[in-house]
Coordinates of C-alpha atoms in Angstrom, one line a residue:
X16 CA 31.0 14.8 -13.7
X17 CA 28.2 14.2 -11.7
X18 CA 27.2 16.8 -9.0
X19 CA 24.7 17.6 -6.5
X20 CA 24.2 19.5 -3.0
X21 CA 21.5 19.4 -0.4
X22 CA 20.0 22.1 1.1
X23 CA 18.2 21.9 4.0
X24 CA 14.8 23.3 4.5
X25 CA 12.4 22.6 7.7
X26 CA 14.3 19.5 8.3
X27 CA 14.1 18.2 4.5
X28 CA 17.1 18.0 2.3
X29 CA 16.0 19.8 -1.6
X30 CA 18.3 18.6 -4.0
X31 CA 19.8 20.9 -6.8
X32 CA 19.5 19.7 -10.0
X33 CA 21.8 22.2 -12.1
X34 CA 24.7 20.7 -13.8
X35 CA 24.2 17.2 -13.0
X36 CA 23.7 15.4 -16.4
X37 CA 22.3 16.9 -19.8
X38 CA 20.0 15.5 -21.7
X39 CA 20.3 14.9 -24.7
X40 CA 18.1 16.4 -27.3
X41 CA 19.4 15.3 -30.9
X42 CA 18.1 11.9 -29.7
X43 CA 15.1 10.4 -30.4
X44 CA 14.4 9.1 -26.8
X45 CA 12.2 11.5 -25.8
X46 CA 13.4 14.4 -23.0
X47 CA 10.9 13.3 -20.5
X48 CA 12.1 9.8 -20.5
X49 CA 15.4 10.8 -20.4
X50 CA 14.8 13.2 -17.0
X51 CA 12.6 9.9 -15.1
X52 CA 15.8 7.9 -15.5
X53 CA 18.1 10.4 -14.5
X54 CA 16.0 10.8 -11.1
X55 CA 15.6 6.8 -11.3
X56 CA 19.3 6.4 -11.2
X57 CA 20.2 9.0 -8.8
X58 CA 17.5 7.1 -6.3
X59 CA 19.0 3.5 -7.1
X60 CA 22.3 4.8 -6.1
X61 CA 21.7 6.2 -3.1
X62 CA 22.2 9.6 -4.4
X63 CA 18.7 10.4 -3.6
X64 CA 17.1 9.5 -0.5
X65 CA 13.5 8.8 1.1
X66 CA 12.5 11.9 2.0
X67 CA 14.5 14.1 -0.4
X68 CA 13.0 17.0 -1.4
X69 CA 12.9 17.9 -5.4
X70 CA 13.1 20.9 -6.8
X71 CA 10.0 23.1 -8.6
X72 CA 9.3 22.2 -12.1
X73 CA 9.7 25.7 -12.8
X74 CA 13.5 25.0 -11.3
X75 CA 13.8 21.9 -12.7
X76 CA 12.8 23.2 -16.2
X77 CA 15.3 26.1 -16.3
X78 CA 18.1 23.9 -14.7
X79 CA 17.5 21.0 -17.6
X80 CA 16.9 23.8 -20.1
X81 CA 13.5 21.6 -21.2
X82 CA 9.5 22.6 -21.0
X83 CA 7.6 22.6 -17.3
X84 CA 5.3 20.0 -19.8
X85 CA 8.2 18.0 -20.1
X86 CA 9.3 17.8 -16.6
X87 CA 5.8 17.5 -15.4
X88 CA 5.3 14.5 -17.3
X89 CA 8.8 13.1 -15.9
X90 CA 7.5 13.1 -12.9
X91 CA 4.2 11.8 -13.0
X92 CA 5.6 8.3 -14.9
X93 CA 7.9 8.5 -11.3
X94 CA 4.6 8.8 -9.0
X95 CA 2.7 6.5 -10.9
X96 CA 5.7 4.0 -10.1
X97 CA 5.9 5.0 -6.7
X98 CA 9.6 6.4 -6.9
X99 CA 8.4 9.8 -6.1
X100 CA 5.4 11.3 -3.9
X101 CA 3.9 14.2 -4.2
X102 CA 2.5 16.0 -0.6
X103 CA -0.1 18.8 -0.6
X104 CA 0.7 22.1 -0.4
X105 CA 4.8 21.1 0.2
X106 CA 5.8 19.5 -3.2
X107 CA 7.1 16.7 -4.6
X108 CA 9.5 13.9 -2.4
X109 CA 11.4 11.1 -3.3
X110 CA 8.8 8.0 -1.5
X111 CA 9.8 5.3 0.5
X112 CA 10.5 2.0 -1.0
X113 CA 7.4 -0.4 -1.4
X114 CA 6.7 -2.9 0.7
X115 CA 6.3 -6.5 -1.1
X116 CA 3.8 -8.9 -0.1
X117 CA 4.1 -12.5 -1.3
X118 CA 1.3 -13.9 -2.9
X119 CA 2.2 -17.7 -2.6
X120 CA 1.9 -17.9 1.1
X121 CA -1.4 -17.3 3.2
X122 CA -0.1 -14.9 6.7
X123 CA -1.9 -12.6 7.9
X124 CA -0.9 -8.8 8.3
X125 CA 0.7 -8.9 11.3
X126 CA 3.0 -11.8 10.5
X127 CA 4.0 -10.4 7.3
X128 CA 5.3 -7.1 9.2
X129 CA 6.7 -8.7 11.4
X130 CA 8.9 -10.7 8.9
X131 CA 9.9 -7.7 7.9
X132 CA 11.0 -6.4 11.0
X133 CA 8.2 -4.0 11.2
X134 CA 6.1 -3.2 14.1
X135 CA 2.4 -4.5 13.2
X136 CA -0.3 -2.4 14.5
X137 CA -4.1 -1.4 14.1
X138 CA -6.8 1.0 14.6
X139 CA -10.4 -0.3 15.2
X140 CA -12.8 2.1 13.3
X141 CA -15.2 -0.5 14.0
X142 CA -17.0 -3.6 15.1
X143 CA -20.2 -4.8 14.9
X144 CA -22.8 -7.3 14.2
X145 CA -25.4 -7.1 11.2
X146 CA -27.4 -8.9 8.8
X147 CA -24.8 -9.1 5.6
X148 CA -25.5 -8.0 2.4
X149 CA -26.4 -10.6 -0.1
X150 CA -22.8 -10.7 -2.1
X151 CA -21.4 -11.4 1.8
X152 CA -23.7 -14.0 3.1
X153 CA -23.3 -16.0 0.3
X154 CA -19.6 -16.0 0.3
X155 CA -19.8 -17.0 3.7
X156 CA -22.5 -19.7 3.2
X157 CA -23.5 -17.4 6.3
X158 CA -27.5 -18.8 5.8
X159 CA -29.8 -16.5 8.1
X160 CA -26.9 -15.7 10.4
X161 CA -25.6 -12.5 11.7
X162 CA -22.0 -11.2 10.9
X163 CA -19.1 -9.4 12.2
X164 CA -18.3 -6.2 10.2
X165 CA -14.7 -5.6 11.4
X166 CA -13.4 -2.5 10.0
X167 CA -9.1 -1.5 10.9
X168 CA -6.5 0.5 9.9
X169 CA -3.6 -1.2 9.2
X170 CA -0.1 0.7 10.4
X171 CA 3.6 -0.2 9.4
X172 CA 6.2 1.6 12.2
X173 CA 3.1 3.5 12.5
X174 CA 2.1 4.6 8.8
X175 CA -0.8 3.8 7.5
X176 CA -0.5 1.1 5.0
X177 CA -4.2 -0.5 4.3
X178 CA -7.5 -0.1 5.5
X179 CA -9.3 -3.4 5.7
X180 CA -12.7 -4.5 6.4
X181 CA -13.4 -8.2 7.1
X182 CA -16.5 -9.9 7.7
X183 CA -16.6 -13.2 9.6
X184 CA -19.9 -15.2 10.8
X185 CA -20.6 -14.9 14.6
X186 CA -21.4 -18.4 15.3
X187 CA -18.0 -19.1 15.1
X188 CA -16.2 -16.9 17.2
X189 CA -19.1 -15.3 19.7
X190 CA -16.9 -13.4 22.0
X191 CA -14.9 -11.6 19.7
X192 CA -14.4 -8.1 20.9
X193 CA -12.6 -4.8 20.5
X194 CA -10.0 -5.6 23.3
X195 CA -8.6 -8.8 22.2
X196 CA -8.4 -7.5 18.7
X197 CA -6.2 -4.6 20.3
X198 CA -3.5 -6.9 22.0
X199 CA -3.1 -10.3 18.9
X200 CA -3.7 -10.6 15.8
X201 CA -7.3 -11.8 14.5
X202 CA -5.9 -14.8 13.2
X203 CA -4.1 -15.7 16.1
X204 CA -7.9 -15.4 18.2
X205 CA -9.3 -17.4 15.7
X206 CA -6.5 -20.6 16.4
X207 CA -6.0 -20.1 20.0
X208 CA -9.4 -19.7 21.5
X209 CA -12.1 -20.9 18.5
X210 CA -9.8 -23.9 17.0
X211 CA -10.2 -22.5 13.4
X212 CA -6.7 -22.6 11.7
X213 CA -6.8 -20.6 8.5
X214 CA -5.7 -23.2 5.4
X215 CA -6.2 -21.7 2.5
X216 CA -7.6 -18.7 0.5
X217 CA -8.9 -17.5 -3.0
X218 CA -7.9 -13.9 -3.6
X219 CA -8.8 -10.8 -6.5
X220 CA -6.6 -7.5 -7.3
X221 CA -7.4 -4.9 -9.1
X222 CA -6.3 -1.1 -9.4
X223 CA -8.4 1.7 -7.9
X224 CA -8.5 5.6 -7.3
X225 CA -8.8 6.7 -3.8
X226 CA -12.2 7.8 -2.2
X227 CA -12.4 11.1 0.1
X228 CA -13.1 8.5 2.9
X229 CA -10.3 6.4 2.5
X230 CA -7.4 9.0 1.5
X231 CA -7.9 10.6 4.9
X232 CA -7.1 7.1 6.6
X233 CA -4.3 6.6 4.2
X234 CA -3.1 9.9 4.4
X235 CA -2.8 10.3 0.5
X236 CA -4.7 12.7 -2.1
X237 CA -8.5 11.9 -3.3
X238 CA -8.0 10.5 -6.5
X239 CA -4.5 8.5 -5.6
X240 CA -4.2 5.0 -7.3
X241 CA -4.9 2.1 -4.2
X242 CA -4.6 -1.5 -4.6
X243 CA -8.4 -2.9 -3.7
X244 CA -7.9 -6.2 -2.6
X245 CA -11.0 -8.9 -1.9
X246 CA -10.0 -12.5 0.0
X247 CA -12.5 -15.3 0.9
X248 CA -10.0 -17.1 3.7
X249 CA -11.2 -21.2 4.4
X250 CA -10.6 -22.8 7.8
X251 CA -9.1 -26.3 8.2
X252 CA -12.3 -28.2 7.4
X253 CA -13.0 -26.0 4.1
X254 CA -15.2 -24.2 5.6
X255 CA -15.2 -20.1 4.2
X256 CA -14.8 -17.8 8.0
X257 CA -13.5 -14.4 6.5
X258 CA -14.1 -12.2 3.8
X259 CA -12.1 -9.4 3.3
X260 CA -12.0 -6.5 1.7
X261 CA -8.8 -4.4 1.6
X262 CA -7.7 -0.7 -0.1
X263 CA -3.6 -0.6 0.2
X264 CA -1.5 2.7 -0.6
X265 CA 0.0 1.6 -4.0
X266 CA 2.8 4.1 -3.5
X267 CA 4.0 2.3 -0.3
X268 CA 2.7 -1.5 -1.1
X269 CA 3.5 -3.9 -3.8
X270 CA 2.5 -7.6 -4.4
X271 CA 4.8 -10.2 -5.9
X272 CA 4.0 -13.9 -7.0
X273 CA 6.2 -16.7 -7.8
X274 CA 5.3 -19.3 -10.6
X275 CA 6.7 -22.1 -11.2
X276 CA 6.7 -23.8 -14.6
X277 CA 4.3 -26.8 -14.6
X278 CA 6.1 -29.6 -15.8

């Protein structure tokens, strides 16, 4: 039978562990595995909740009769998934469910929260115009030209979610400032007032670690795996206006692509 009561604590529920499920040891599956789907389950069926506090590994050890090593690894396989989160200083949490960004469609961060029915919003860190680096002006075919260096935060409902730096050529949209960035989305500027209509894109993904720098804007640890994300977008006529580069919290963010077979 399974059992469990919450506790709370500073307005966060701590689950107890202790007589919910044995695990089996005269298996071969090994114990750890055993304890990450036990917490996986309880999760999936609502039996664990975002924001659920987990007990110690010393707790969970003596409550599962099983090695702090054991449960340790247990719950690392669960952060590196992103079903748990660990917090500085106030232990580990069950995390938030990922958000899933389609890959087949090109939208720009604002309209993909807001299909979610999340409230889109940024921070400026900063905008300004410079002479690009050589890897930039040549993705931009930007010649001799100056560039924007546009560097945001990118908040879901107010979390941080990605911090994003995109470079675009200034000939192209002159009188881009810091106060219509605040009110629409880039994007939206770029259609309404410069007649560029973003068409298509070519995009790279690849796993990453966490700088100093950009876990304080994420609000994560140094060292936490992030999504690092480059785009070059084209306008209407082919012509390349942004790159992007982008470093997503992979505990909160996921991307997903449909393929169809070619027939």
């Amino acid at each position: 039978m399974l059992v469990y009561t919450s506790i709370p604590c500073k307005e966060v529920v701590i689950i107890n562990f202790k007589n919910i499920e044995n695990l089996k040891k005269s298996t071969a599956i090994p114990l750890y595995y055993q304890l990450e789907k036990i917490i996986t389950k309880m999760i999936e069926e609502g039996k664990l909740n975002p924001g659920d506090k987990l007990p110690s590994e010393r707790k969970l050890a003596d409550d599962f009769l099983i090695s702090r090593m054991t449960v340790r690894q247990a719950l690392n396989e669960l952060v590196n998934k992103g079903k748990l989160v660990r917090k500085s200083g106030l232990g580990t949490f069950v995390a938030k469910p990922k958000l899933q960004y389609g890959l087949f469609k090109l939208t720009s961060f604002t309209e993909d929260m807001k299909k979610r029915g999340l409230k889109a919003s940024s921070k400026i860190l900063s905008l300004e115009k410079i002479k690009p680096f050589e890897m930039v002006k040549n993705k931009l075919e930007a010649g001799d030209s100056y560039v924007y260096r546009l560097e945001r935060l990118r908040f879901a409902d107010d979390e941080p979610m990605a911090l994003e730096i995109s470079h675009l050529k200034v000939d192209i949209c002159p009188s881009l400032n810091r106060k219509k960035l605040k009110d629409q989305s880039l994007y939206q500027i770029l259609a309404d007032e410069f007649k560029i209509i973003m068409n298509h894109a070519e995009e790279t993904m690849e796993g990453g670690l966490a700088t100093a720098r950009e876990a304080e804007r994420l609000n994560i640890q140094v060292g936490d795996s992030v999504l690092l994300r480059e785009r070059l977008t084209y306008d209407q006529n082919d012509n390349p206006v942004e790159f992007v580069k982008s470093i997503y919290r992979s505990d909160r963010y996921k991307f997903y692509i449909s393929l169809n077979k070619d027939v």
